[in-house]
Structure formats: structure tokens, C-alpha cells
mmCIF file with all atom_site columns, C-alpha atoms in Angstrom:
data_model
loop_
_atom_site.group_PDB
_atom_site.id
_atom_site.type_symbol
_atom_site.label_atom_id
_atom_site.label_alt_id
_atom_site.label_comp_id
_atom_site.label_asym_id
_atom_site.label_entity_id
_atom_site.label_seq_id
_atom_site.pdbx_PDB_ins_code
_atom_site.Cartn_x
_atom_site.Cartn_y
_atom_site.Cartn_z
_atom_site.occupancy
_atom_site.B_iso_or_equiv
_atom_site.pdbx_formal_charge
_atom_site.auth_seq_id
_atom_site.auth_comp_id
_atom_site.auth_asym_id
_atom_site.auth_atom_id
_atom_site.pdbx_PDB_model_num
ATOM 1   C CA . MET A 1 1   ? -173.566 5.341   136.697 1.00 86.00 ? 24  MET A CA 1
ATOM 2   C CA . ARG A 1 2   ? -174.654 4.571   140.258 1.00 93.00 ? 25  ARG A CA 1
ATOM 3   C CA . TYR A 1 3   ? -173.253 1.996   142.682 1.00 96.00 ? 26  TYR A CA 1
ATOM 4   C CA . THR A 1 4   ? -173.776 1.412   146.390 1.00 97.00 ? 27  THR A CA 1
ATOM 5   C CA . VAL A 1 5   ? -170.951 1.472   148.919 1.00 97.00 ? 28  VAL A CA 1
ATOM 6   C CA . ASP A 1 6   ? -171.091 -1.879  150.729 1.00 97.00 ? 29  ASP A CA 1
ATOM 7   C CA . GLU A 1 7   ? -168.666 -0.959  153.503 1.00 96.00 ? 30  GLU A CA 1
ATOM 8   C CA . VAL A 1 8   ? -166.245 1.763   154.582 1.00 97.00 ? 31  VAL A CA 1
ATOM 9   C CA . PHE A 1 9   ? -163.044 0.567   156.288 1.00 96.00 ? 32  PHE A CA 1
ATOM 10  C CA . ILE A 1 10  ? -160.558 2.291   158.549 1.00 95.00 ? 33  ILE A CA 1
ATOM 11  C CA . GLY A 1 11  ? -157.647 1.006   160.631 1.00 90.00 ? 34  GLY A CA 1
ATOM 12  C CA . THR A 1 12  ? -154.565 1.855   162.639 1.00 85.00 ? 35  THR A CA 1
ATOM 13  C CA . VAL A 1 13  ? -150.974 0.819   161.990 1.00 82.00 ? 36  VAL A CA 1
ATOM 14  C CA . ARG A 1 14  ? -150.180 -2.692  163.237 1.00 72.00 ? 37  ARG A CA 1
ATOM 15  C CA . LEU A 1 15  ? -147.374 -5.250  163.079 1.00 69.00 ? 38  LEU A CA 1
ATOM 16  C CA . LEU A 1 16  ? -147.415 -7.065  159.733 1.00 69.00 ? 39  LEU A CA 1
ATOM 17  C CA . SER A 1 17  ? -144.457 -9.434  160.077 1.00 63.00 ? 40  SER A CA 1
ATOM 18  C CA . ALA A 1 18  ? -142.239 -11.029 162.695 1.00 64.00 ? 41  ALA A CA 1
ATOM 19  C CA . ASP A 1 19  ? -139.392 -8.884  161.342 1.00 70.00 ? 42  ASP A CA 1
ATOM 20  C CA . GLY A 1 20  ? -141.053 -5.812  162.809 1.00 64.00 ? 43  GLY A CA 1
ATOM 21  C CA . GLU A 1 21  ? -142.613 -4.515  159.602 1.00 74.00 ? 44  GLU A CA 1
ATOM 22  C CA . ARG A 1 22  ? -145.613 -2.330  160.388 1.00 73.00 ? 45  ARG A CA 1
ATOM 23  C CA . SER A 1 23  ? -148.497 -1.504  158.074 1.00 70.00 ? 46  SER A CA 1
ATOM 24  C CA . GLY A 1 24  ? -151.877 0.161   157.867 1.00 77.00 ? 47  GLY A CA 1
ATOM 25  C CA . ILE A 1 25  ? -153.213 -2.645  155.657 1.00 82.00 ? 48  ILE A CA 1
ATOM 26  C CA . PHE A 1 26  ? -155.383 -3.966  158.502 1.00 83.00 ? 49  PHE A CA 1
ATOM 27  C CA . LYS A 1 27  ? -158.841 -2.410  158.271 1.00 91.00 ? 50  LYS A CA 1
ATOM 28  C CA . ALA A 1 28  ? -162.201 -2.967  159.948 1.00 93.00 ? 51  ALA A CA 1
ATOM 29  C CA . PRO A 1 29  ? -165.683 -1.772  158.997 1.00 95.00 ? 52  PRO A CA 1
ATOM 30  C CA . ALA A 1 30  ? -166.485 1.680   160.365 1.00 95.00 ? 53  ALA A CA 1
ATOM 31  C CA . ASP A 1 31  ? -169.279 1.785   162.944 1.00 93.00 ? 54  ASP A CA 1
ATOM 32  C CA . GLY A 1 32  ? -171.051 4.598   161.096 1.00 94.00 ? 55  GLY A CA 1
ATOM 33  C CA . PRO A 1 33  ? -170.415 7.515   158.745 1.00 96.00 ? 56  PRO A CA 1
ATOM 34  C CA . VAL A 1 34  ? -166.798 8.724   158.706 1.00 97.00 ? 57  VAL A CA 1
ATOM 35  C CA . MET A 1 35  ? -165.477 12.152  157.791 1.00 97.00 ? 58  MET A CA 1
ATOM 36  C CA . LEU A 1 36  ? -163.504 12.099  154.555 1.00 97.00 ? 59  LEU A CA 1
ATOM 37  C CA . THR A 1 37  ? -160.865 14.847  154.511 1.00 96.00 ? 60  THR A CA 1
ATOM 38  C CA . PRO A 1 38  ? -158.371 15.854  151.785 1.00 95.00 ? 61  PRO A CA 1
ATOM 39  C CA . THR A 1 39  ? -155.829 13.464  153.307 1.00 93.00 ? 62  THR A CA 1
ATOM 40  C CA . GLY A 1 40  ? -158.132 10.534  154.029 1.00 94.00 ? 63  GLY A CA 1
ATOM 41  C CA . LEU A 1 41  ? -160.702 9.151   156.426 1.00 96.00 ? 64  LEU A CA 1
ATOM 42  C CA . ALA A 1 42  ? -160.746 10.255  160.040 1.00 94.00 ? 65  ALA A CA 1
ATOM 43  C CA . GLY A 1 43  ? -159.169 7.537   162.192 1.00 91.00 ? 66  GLY A CA 1
ATOM 44  C CA . ASP A 1 44  ? -157.415 5.790   159.299 1.00 89.00 ? 67  ASP A CA 1
ATOM 45  C CA . GLU A 1 45  ? -153.621 5.419   159.365 1.00 76.00 ? 68  GLU A CA 1
ATOM 46  C CA . GLN A 1 46  ? -150.761 4.509   157.004 1.00 76.00 ? 69  GLN A CA 1
ATOM 47  C CA . ALA A 1 47  ? -147.323 3.375   158.122 1.00 62.00 ? 70  ALA A CA 1
ATOM 48  C CA . ASP A 1 48  ? -145.310 4.288   155.020 1.00 66.00 ? 71  ASP A CA 1
ATOM 49  C CA . LEU A 1 49  ? -146.305 7.856   154.201 1.00 61.00 ? 72  LEU A CA 1
ATOM 50  C CA . ARG A 1 50  ? -143.841 7.972   151.326 1.00 65.00 ? 73  ARG A CA 1
ATOM 51  C CA . HIS A 1 51  ? -145.828 5.444   149.310 1.00 61.00 ? 74  HIS A CA 1
ATOM 52  C CA . HIS A 1 52  ? -149.272 5.542   150.926 1.00 65.00 ? 75  HIS A CA 1
ATOM 53  C CA . GLY A 1 53  ? -151.715 8.283   151.844 1.00 70.00 ? 76  GLY A CA 1
ATOM 54  C CA . GLY A 1 54  ? -151.532 11.936  150.900 1.00 83.00 ? 77  GLY A CA 1
ATOM 55  C CA . PRO A 1 55  ? -153.859 14.074  148.778 1.00 92.00 ? 78  PRO A CA 1
ATOM 56  C CA . ASP A 1 56  ? -153.631 11.916  145.623 1.00 95.00 ? 79  ASP A CA 1
ATOM 57  C CA . LYS A 1 57  ? -154.117 8.683   147.606 1.00 94.00 ? 80  LYS A CA 1
ATOM 58  C CA . ALA A 1 58  ? -156.667 9.859   150.117 1.00 95.00 ? 81  ALA A CA 1
ATOM 59  C CA . LEU A 1 59  ? -159.151 7.024   149.602 1.00 96.00 ? 82  LEU A CA 1
ATOM 60  C CA . HIS A 1 60  ? -158.484 3.494   148.376 1.00 96.00 ? 83  HIS A CA 1
ATOM 61  C CA . HIS A 1 61  ? -161.231 1.552   146.559 1.00 97.00 ? 84  HIS A CA 1
ATOM 62  C CA . PHE A 1 62  ? -160.979 -2.184  145.814 1.00 95.00 ? 85  PHE A CA 1
ATOM 63  C CA . PRO A 1 63  ? -163.780 -4.227  144.201 1.00 95.00 ? 86  PRO A CA 1
ATOM 64  C CA . VAL A 1 64  ? -164.862 -7.135  146.388 1.00 95.00 ? 87  VAL A CA 1
ATOM 65  C CA . GLU A 1 65  ? -165.197 -9.489  143.395 1.00 94.00 ? 88  GLU A CA 1
ATOM 66  C CA . HIS A 1 66  ? -161.416 -9.431  142.875 1.00 94.00 ? 89  HIS A CA 1
ATOM 67  C CA . TYR A 1 67  ? -161.010 -11.539 146.006 1.00 92.00 ? 90  TYR A CA 1
ATOM 68  C CA . ALA A 1 68  ? -162.521 -14.575 144.238 1.00 93.00 ? 91  ALA A CA 1
ATOM 69  C CA . LEU A 1 69  ? -159.479 -14.577 141.920 1.00 92.00 ? 92  LEU A CA 1
ATOM 70  C CA . LEU A 1 70  ? -157.078 -14.516 144.861 1.00 88.00 ? 93  LEU A CA 1
ATOM 71  C CA . ALA A 1 71  ? -158.976 -17.310 146.604 1.00 90.00 ? 94  ALA A CA 1
ATOM 72  C CA . ALA A 1 72  ? -158.923 -19.439 143.452 1.00 92.00 ? 95  ALA A CA 1
ATOM 73  C CA . GLU A 1 73  ? -155.177 -18.895 143.011 1.00 88.00 ? 96  GLU A CA 1
ATOM 74  C CA . TRP A 1 74  ? -154.324 -19.565 146.675 1.00 84.00 ? 97  TRP A CA 1
ATOM 75  C CA . PRO A 1 75  ? -156.981 -21.818 148.246 1.00 86.00 ? 98  PRO A CA 1
ATOM 76  C CA . HIS A 1 76  ? -155.230 -21.673 151.619 1.00 85.00 ? 99  HIS A CA 1
ATOM 77  C CA . CYS A 1 77  ? -156.455 -18.105 152.046 1.00 79.00 ? 100 CYS A CA 1
ATOM 78  C CA . ALA A 1 78  ? -159.963 -18.598 150.652 1.00 81.00 ? 101 ALA A CA 1
ATOM 79  C CA . ASP A 1 79  ? -161.546 -18.356 154.102 1.00 83.00 ? 102 ASP A CA 1
ATOM 80  C CA . SER A 1 80  ? -159.619 -15.177 154.944 1.00 82.00 ? 103 SER A CA 1
ATOM 81  C CA . VAL A 1 81  ? -159.754 -12.935 151.895 1.00 84.00 ? 104 VAL A CA 1
ATOM 82  C CA . GLY A 1 82  ? -162.734 -10.640 151.538 1.00 88.00 ? 105 GLY A CA 1
ATOM 83  C CA . ALA A 1 83  ? -163.795 -7.027  151.758 1.00 91.00 ? 106 ALA A CA 1
ATOM 84  C CA . GLY A 1 84  ? -161.180 -4.936  153.568 1.00 88.00 ? 107 GLY A CA 1
ATOM 85  C CA . PHE A 1 85  ? -158.470 -7.601  153.498 1.00 86.00 ? 108 PHE A CA 1
ATOM 86  C CA . LEU A 1 86  ? -155.999 -5.683  151.336 1.00 90.00 ? 109 LEU A CA 1
ATOM 87  C CA . GLY A 1 87  ? -156.377 -2.392  153.139 1.00 91.00 ? 110 GLY A CA 1
ATOM 88  C CA . GLU A 1 88  ? -159.038 -0.725  151.019 1.00 94.00 ? 111 GLU A CA 1
ATOM 89  C CA . ASN A 1 89  ? -161.279 1.996   152.422 1.00 96.00 ? 112 ASN A CA 1
ATOM 90  C CA . LEU A 1 90  ? -164.230 1.381   150.096 1.00 97.00 ? 113 LEU A CA 1
ATOM 91  C CA . SER A 1 91  ? -165.793 -1.908  149.014 1.00 96.00 ? 114 SER A CA 1
ATOM 92  C CA . THR A 1 92  ? -168.386 -2.300  146.265 1.00 96.00 ? 115 THR A CA 1
ATOM 93  C CA . HIS A 1 93  ? -169.871 -4.887  143.930 1.00 95.00 ? 116 HIS A CA 1
ATOM 94  C CA . GLY A 1 94  ? -169.984 -4.414  140.171 1.00 94.00 ? 117 GLY A CA 1
ATOM 95  C CA . LEU A 1 95  ? -167.630 -1.455  139.811 1.00 96.00 ? 118 LEU A CA 1
ATOM 96  C CA . THR A 1 96  ? -164.193 -2.409  138.489 1.00 96.00 ? 119 THR A CA 1
ATOM 97  C CA . GLU A 1 97  ? -161.249 -0.959  136.615 1.00 97.00 ? 120 GLU A CA 1
ATOM 98  C CA . HIS A 1 98  ? -163.203 -1.459  133.381 1.00 96.00 ? 121 HIS A CA 1
ATOM 99  C CA . GLU A 1 99  ? -166.008 0.893   134.412 1.00 96.00 ? 122 GLU A CA 1
ATOM 100 C CA . LEU A 1 100 ? -164.037 3.843   135.807 1.00 97.00 ? 123 LEU A CA 1
ATOM 101 C CA . CYS A 1 101 ? -161.681 6.249   134.069 1.00 98.00 ? 124 CYS A CA 1
ATOM 102 C CA . ILE A 1 102 ? -158.757 8.358   135.228 1.00 98.00 ? 125 ILE A CA 1
ATOM 103 C CA . GLY A 1 103 ? -160.131 11.778  136.204 1.00 98.00 ? 126 GLY A CA 1
ATOM 104 C CA . ASP A 1 104 ? -163.696 10.616  136.883 1.00 98.00 ? 127 ASP A CA 1
ATOM 105 C CA . VAL A 1 105 ? -165.442 12.816  139.456 1.00 98.00 ? 128 VAL A CA 1
ATOM 106 C CA . LEU A 1 106 ? -167.945 11.078  141.715 1.00 98.00 ? 129 LEU A CA 1
ATOM 107 C CA . SER A 1 107 ? -170.133 11.904  144.667 1.00 98.00 ? 130 SER A CA 1
ATOM 108 C CA . ILE A 1 108 ? -170.127 9.682   147.760 1.00 97.00 ? 131 ILE A CA 1
ATOM 109 C CA . GLY A 1 109 ? -172.440 10.699  150.552 1.00 94.00 ? 132 GLY A CA 1
ATOM 110 C CA . ALA A 1 110 ? -171.665 14.329  151.301 1.00 94.00 ? 133 ALA A CA 1
ATOM 111 C CA . ALA A 1 111 ? -168.229 14.150  149.661 1.00 98.00 ? 134 ALA A CA 1
ATOM 112 C CA . ARG A 1 112 ? -166.962 14.537  146.121 1.00 98.00 ? 135 ARG A CA 1
ATOM 113 C CA . VAL A 1 113 ? -163.894 12.653  144.903 1.00 98.00 ? 136 VAL A CA 1
ATOM 114 C CA . GLN A 1 114 ? -161.805 12.199  141.751 1.00 98.00 ? 137 GLN A CA 1
ATOM 115 C CA . VAL A 1 115 ? -160.054 9.078   140.448 1.00 98.00 ? 138 VAL A CA 1
ATOM 116 C CA . SER A 1 116 ? -156.347 9.954   140.503 1.00 98.00 ? 139 SER A CA 1
ATOM 117 C CA . GLN A 1 117 ? -154.453 6.697   139.854 1.00 97.00 ? 140 GLN A CA 1
ATOM 118 C CA . THR A 1 118 ? -154.406 2.933   140.178 1.00 97.00 ? 141 THR A CA 1
ATOM 119 C CA . ARG A 1 119 ? -152.890 1.225   143.168 1.00 93.00 ? 142 ARG A CA 1
ATOM 120 C CA . SER A 1 120 ? -149.380 -0.119  142.587 1.00 87.00 ? 143 SER A CA 1
ATOM 121 C CA . PRO A 1 121 ? -149.198 -3.585  144.195 1.00 82.00 ? 144 PRO A CA 1
ATOM 122 C CA . CYS A 1 122 ? -146.310 -4.054  146.615 1.00 80.00 ? 145 CYS A CA 1
ATOM 123 C CA . TRP A 1 123 ? -144.671 -6.868  148.560 1.00 74.00 ? 146 TRP A CA 1
ATOM 124 C CA . LYS A 1 124 ? -146.936 -6.292  151.557 1.00 81.00 ? 147 LYS A CA 1
ATOM 125 C CA . ILE A 1 125 ? -149.669 -8.081  149.621 1.00 86.00 ? 148 ILE A CA 1
ATOM 126 C CA . ASP A 1 126 ? -147.457 -11.198 149.670 1.00 84.00 ? 149 ASP A CA 1
ATOM 127 C CA . LEU A 1 127 ? -147.200 -10.983 153.443 1.00 84.00 ? 150 LEU A CA 1
ATOM 128 C CA . ARG A 1 128 ? -150.909 -10.388 153.883 1.00 82.00 ? 151 ARG A CA 1
ATOM 129 C CA . VAL A 1 129 ? -151.938 -13.282 151.626 1.00 79.00 ? 152 VAL A CA 1
ATOM 130 C CA . LYS A 1 130 ? -149.039 -15.405 152.915 1.00 84.00 ? 153 LYS A CA 1
ATOM 131 C CA . ALA A 1 131 ? -148.113 -16.304 149.351 1.00 80.00 ? 154 ALA A CA 1
ATOM 132 C CA . GLU A 1 132 ? -144.982 -15.395 147.430 1.00 87.00 ? 155 GLU A CA 1
ATOM 133 C CA . GLY A 1 133 ? -145.933 -13.806 144.142 1.00 87.00 ? 156 GLY A CA 1
ATOM 134 C CA . ALA A 1 134 ? -149.341 -12.518 145.228 1.00 87.00 ? 157 ALA A CA 1
ATOM 135 C CA . SER A 1 135 ? -148.428 -8.926  144.400 1.00 89.00 ? 158 SER A CA 1
ATOM 136 C CA . ARG A 1 136 ? -147.160 -9.989  140.952 1.00 92.00 ? 159 ARG A CA 1
ATOM 137 C CA . PHE A 1 137 ? -150.420 -11.858 140.386 1.00 90.00 ? 160 PHE A CA 1
ATOM 138 C CA . VAL A 1 138 ? -152.453 -8.756  141.277 1.00 90.00 ? 161 VAL A CA 1
ATOM 139 C CA . GLU A 1 139 ? -150.314 -6.681  138.910 1.00 91.00 ? 162 GLU A CA 1
ATOM 140 C CA . ALA A 1 140 ? -150.535 -9.131  136.019 1.00 91.00 ? 163 ALA A CA 1
ATOM 141 C CA . ALA A 1 141 ? -154.294 -9.593  136.423 1.00 92.00 ? 164 ALA A CA 1
ATOM 142 C CA . GLY A 1 142 ? -154.879 -5.846  136.595 1.00 93.00 ? 165 GLY A CA 1
ATOM 143 C CA . ILE A 1 143 ? -156.925 -6.158  139.776 1.00 92.00 ? 166 ILE A CA 1
ATOM 144 C CA . THR A 1 144 ? -155.195 -3.259  141.471 1.00 94.00 ? 167 THR A CA 1
ATOM 145 C CA . GLY A 1 145 ? -158.003 -1.109  142.789 1.00 96.00 ? 168 GLY A CA 1
ATOM 146 C CA . TRP A 1 146 ? -157.596 2.656   142.640 1.00 97.00 ? 169 TRP A CA 1
ATOM 147 C CA . TYR A 1 147 ? -157.224 5.879   144.598 1.00 97.00 ? 170 TYR A CA 1
ATOM 148 C CA . TYR A 1 148 ? -159.290 9.047   144.851 1.00 98.00 ? 171 TYR A CA 1
ATOM 149 C CA . ARG A 1 149 ? -158.341 12.588  145.718 1.00 98.00 ? 172 ARG A CA 1
ATOM 150 C CA . VAL A 1 150 ? -160.927 14.525  147.710 1.00 98.00 ? 173 VAL A CA 1
ATOM 151 C CA . LEU A 1 151 ? -162.478 17.536  145.978 1.00 98.00 ? 174 LEU A CA 1
ATOM 152 C CA . GLN A 1 152 ? -165.128 18.151  148.632 1.00 98.00 ? 175 GLN A CA 1
ATOM 153 C CA . PRO A 1 153 ? -164.807 16.765  152.174 1.00 98.00 ? 176 PRO A CA 1
ATOM 154 C CA . GLY A 1 154 ? -167.823 15.213  153.840 1.00 98.00 ? 177 GLY A CA 1
ATOM 155 C CA . LEU A 1 155 ? -169.253 12.265  155.725 1.00 98.00 ? 178 LEU A CA 1
ATOM 156 C CA . ILE A 1 156 ? -169.376 8.925   153.880 1.00 97.00 ? 179 ILE A CA 1
ATOM 157 C CA . GLY A 1 157 ? -170.667 5.559   155.007 1.00 97.00 ? 180 GLY A CA 1
ATOM 158 C CA . ALA A 1 158 ? -171.971 2.129   154.052 1.00 97.00 ? 181 ALA A CA 1
ATOM 159 C CA . GLY A 1 159 ? -175.110 2.386   151.962 1.00 96.00 ? 182 GLY A CA 1
ATOM 160 C CA . ASP A 1 160 ? -174.133 5.666   150.321 1.00 97.00 ? 183 ASP A CA 1
ATOM 161 C CA . VAL A 1 161 ? -174.555 5.937   146.568 1.00 97.00 ? 184 VAL A CA 1
ATOM 162 C CA . LEU A 1 162 ? -171.420 6.336   144.476 1.00 96.00 ? 185 LEU A CA 1
ATOM 163 C CA . GLU A 1 163 ? -172.502 8.380   141.442 1.00 97.00 ? 186 GLU A CA 1
ATOM 164 C CA . LEU A 1 164 ? -170.552 9.607   138.416 1.00 98.00 ? 187 LEU A CA 1
ATOM 165 C CA . ILE A 1 165 ? -170.685 13.407  137.960 1.00 97.00 ? 188 ILE A CA 1
ATOM 166 C CA . GLU A 1 166 ? -167.976 14.177  135.385 1.00 98.00 ? 189 GLU A CA 1
ATOM 167 C CA . ARG A 1 167 ? -165.835 12.123  132.968 1.00 98.00 ? 190 ARG A CA 1
ATOM 168 C CA . PRO A 1 168 ? -163.050 14.166  131.332 1.00 98.00 ? 191 PRO A CA 1
ATOM 169 C CA . ASN A 1 169 ? -161.224 11.121  129.904 1.00 98.00 ? 192 ASN A CA 1
ATOM 170 C CA . PRO A 1 170 ? -163.775 8.603   128.582 1.00 98.00 ? 193 PRO A CA 1
ATOM 171 C CA . TRP A 1 171 ? -161.015 6.918   126.555 1.00 98.00 ? 194 TRP A CA 1
ATOM 172 C CA . LEU A 1 172 ? -158.835 6.172   129.583 1.00 98.00 ? 195 LEU A CA 1
ATOM 173 C CA . THR A 1 173 ? -160.414 3.449   131.696 1.00 98.00 ? 196 THR A CA 1
ATOM 174 C CA . LEU A 1 174 ? -158.321 2.290   134.610 1.00 98.00 ? 197 LEU A CA 1
ATOM 175 C CA . ALA A 1 175 ? -157.887 -1.054  132.854 1.00 97.00 ? 198 ALA A CA 1
ATOM 176 C CA . HIS A 1 176 ? -156.573 0.657   129.707 1.00 97.00 ? 199 HIS A CA 1
ATOM 177 C CA . TYR A 1 177 ? -154.338 2.914   131.789 1.00 97.00 ? 200 TYR A CA 1
ATOM 178 C CA . TRP A 1 178 ? -152.822 -0.025  133.672 1.00 96.00 ? 201 TRP A CA 1
ATOM 179 C CA . GLU A 1 179 ? -152.282 -2.097  130.536 1.00 96.00 ? 202 GLU A CA 1
ATOM 180 C CA . SER A 1 180 ? -150.593 0.865   128.830 1.00 96.00 ? 203 SER A CA 1
ATOM 181 C CA . VAL A 1 181 ? -148.220 1.925   131.593 1.00 96.00 ? 204 VAL A CA 1
ATOM 182 C CA . THR A 1 182 ? -147.160 -1.624  132.489 1.00 94.00 ? 205 THR A CA 1
ATOM 183 C CA . ALA A 1 183 ? -146.457 -2.673  128.894 1.00 92.00 ? 206 ALA A CA 1
ATOM 184 C CA . HIS A 1 184 ? -142.852 -3.748  128.239 1.00 87.00 ? 207 HIS A CA 1
ATOM 185 C CA . ARG A 1 185 ? -142.354 -1.077  125.584 1.00 88.00 ? 208 ARG A CA 1
ATOM 186 C CA . PRO A 1 186 ? -145.388 1.198   125.502 1.00 90.00 ? 209 PRO A CA 1
ATOM 187 C CA . GLU A 1 187 ? -145.991 3.525   122.589 1.00 92.00 ? 210 GLU A CA 1
ATOM 188 C CA . PRO A 1 188 ? -144.503 6.943   123.532 1.00 94.00 ? 211 PRO A CA 1
ATOM 189 C CA . GLY A 1 189 ? -147.419 8.821   122.014 1.00 94.00 ? 212 GLY A CA 1
ATOM 190 C CA . MET A 1 190 ? -149.865 6.944   124.228 1.00 96.00 ? 213 MET A CA 1
ATOM 191 C CA . LEU A 1 191 ? -147.760 7.644   127.309 1.00 96.00 ? 214 LEU A CA 1
ATOM 192 C CA . ARG A 1 192 ? -147.748 11.356  126.457 1.00 96.00 ? 215 ARG A CA 1
ATOM 193 C CA . ARG A 1 193 ? -151.511 11.358  125.998 1.00 97.00 ? 216 ARG A CA 1
ATOM 194 C CA . ILE A 1 194 ? -151.933 9.596   129.349 1.00 98.00 ? 217 ILE A CA 1
ATOM 195 C CA . ALA A 1 195 ? -149.569 12.059  131.031 1.00 97.00 ? 218 ALA A CA 1
ATOM 196 C CA . MET A 1 196 ? -151.764 14.940  129.853 1.00 97.00 ? 219 MET A CA 1
ATOM 197 C CA . ALA A 1 197 ? -155.034 13.379  131.059 1.00 98.00 ? 220 ALA A CA 1
ATOM 198 C CA . PRO A 1 198 ? -156.874 15.756  133.416 1.00 97.00 ? 221 PRO A CA 1
ATOM 199 C CA . GLY A 1 199 ? -157.048 14.389  136.941 1.00 98.00 ? 222 GLY A CA 1
ATOM 200 C CA . LEU A 1 200 ? -154.063 12.034  136.764 1.00 98.00 ? 223 LEU A CA 1
ATOM 201 C CA . ALA A 1 201 ? -151.801 12.322  139.823 1.00 97.00 ? 224 ALA A CA 1
ATOM 202 C CA . ALA A 1 202 ? -148.985 14.796  139.103 1.00 96.00 ? 225 ALA A CA 1
ATOM 203 C CA . ASP A 1 203 ? -146.173 12.379  139.960 1.00 95.00 ? 226 ASP A CA 1
ATOM 204 C CA . LYS A 1 204 ? -147.591 9.773   137.585 1.00 96.00 ? 227 LYS A CA 1
ATOM 205 C CA . ALA A 1 205 ? -147.991 12.344  134.796 1.00 97.00 ? 228 ALA A CA 1
ATOM 206 C CA . LYS A 1 206 ? -144.339 13.326  135.230 1.00 97.00 ? 229 LYS A CA 1
ATOM 207 C CA . ARG A 1 207 ? -143.209 9.686   135.244 1.00 96.00 ? 230 ARG A CA 1
ATOM 208 C CA . TRP A 1 208 ? -145.012 8.738   132.035 1.00 96.00 ? 231 TRP A CA 1
ATOM 209 C CA . ALA A 1 209 ? -143.870 11.876  130.211 1.00 96.00 ? 232 ALA A CA 1
ATOM 210 C CA . GLU A 1 210 ? -140.271 11.123  131.189 1.00 96.00 ? 233 GLU A CA 1
ATOM 211 C CA . ARG A 1 211 ? -140.623 7.503   130.133 1.00 95.00 ? 234 ARG A CA 1
ATOM 212 C CA . ALA A 1 212 ? -141.950 8.634   126.752 1.00 95.00 ? 235 ALA A CA 1
ATOM 213 C CA . ASP A 1 213 ? -138.865 10.847  126.380 1.00 92.00 ? 236 ASP A CA 1
ATOM 214 C CA . TRP A 1 214 ? -136.579 7.921   127.236 1.00 91.00 ? 237 TRP A CA 1
ATOM 215 C CA . LEU A 1 215 ? -138.315 5.524   124.831 1.00 91.00 ? 238 LEU A CA 1
ATOM 216 C CA . GLU A 1 216 ? -138.032 8.038   122.001 1.00 87.00 ? 239 GLU A CA 1
ATOM 217 C CA . SER A 1 217 ? -134.363 8.740   122.676 1.00 86.00 ? 240 SER A CA 1
ATOM 218 C CA . ALA A 1 218 ? -133.574 5.033   122.960 1.00 79.00 ? 241 ALA A CA 1
ATOM 219 C CA . SER A 1 219 ? -135.096 4.331   119.556 1.00 74.00 ? 242 SER A CA 1
ATOM 220 C CA . ALA A 1 220 ? -133.489 7.312   117.822 1.00 59.00 ? 243 ALA A CA 1
#
């Protein structure tokens, strides 16, 4: 599996709303190769470090083709949405949640990364798109994008090849993962299997194991 990185995006924290809300969702294409470190790209910032950034969310990838769905749903933003609009660091064509699995290890330029989790859409997407319900639409459509942890730091840039190296969980595509964990009453056994998947972010593994416990106790 080989895909080409169309663009790499970085950005600083800026004002998102008139209420004073600040965000790192605003990104611009990098001028050249950027150093990818265990906590993210050099020069890239996040405002809410509780929910964004950190080792298990070091690099955010969002497929550019997902923007066509947003533009079709909200025509008023059709001229605005496009690569980088929702704060992603990597943009590609052809690689979606159906092609990647939790735990996949990939090379990008001089770096090596691992898929750690999907992105959880939040209300800031509503503000960015200027449409109430945009985050719920992204969630329901499963067009979340995903995060990588960094296994080997290195320079990455537009034009680099994104190549699969290892796949420890071929049964757990990101699409299957998202459908399973967002189900109204998921099957506890599936949640436990997901929680044990190598490469899944530790906080997510703990959450799904605990939810499996709760579902089993509630049905006892």
C-alpha cells in the first residue's frame, strides 16, 4: 500500500469565535519539509492540550475527498472547504478509513508512524464550517480522519510516499472501529477485542474495556 502526501499543514493558535475561543484548527501548507517529533510537527500548535496533541495524537490525517460530502451538505461553504480546512496535518487522495487499520505502521519520508485512533469530532467543526450539526454529520458519516503516534522522528513533506510497513490488526479498519465504538449498544466481546488491539491509544483501550464491563453488568 503506497500513497502520496499531497500537502503537509502546520499552524499557530488563533481566534476561532467572537466569544474569545481560540483554536489550532487553522493550518497552512508548509513551505518545505517539516520535522515530525514524538509530540507533533515543528511549528504546529494546539490550543486545548487536554483534547488535542500529545504522543497519541501527534499527527492528524484527513482525506481530502471527505470535503466533497461537507460541501454537498452545506453549499454555503463549498468554496471554503478543502485540504487543511479542519486542522489536519496530512492531506492525501485515495486513502480513507476503509483502507487503514488501528495499529498500522507506516513510513512517511524519514519518519515512521503508527495509527493510534480516530479523530473524535467536536463542536469546533461547527464553528469552522459555520453550520450547526456539522460535527454530528462528520460523526454519523464516519469521515473522522485519524491520528498517528510517532515511532521514528524525521522530516516529512509534500510529495513523500506514505507506505504500509506492518499491519497487526487486519480485521480492525478505522471504519469498523468507528462503527463499533459508536454503536448504541455494542457487543461487549467486540469492545474487549478492540481494547486489546496492539497500537490502540491507551486511553481508548481503557475506555472500551470499561464500557464492555458496564454493558455486561447492565445486562446481568
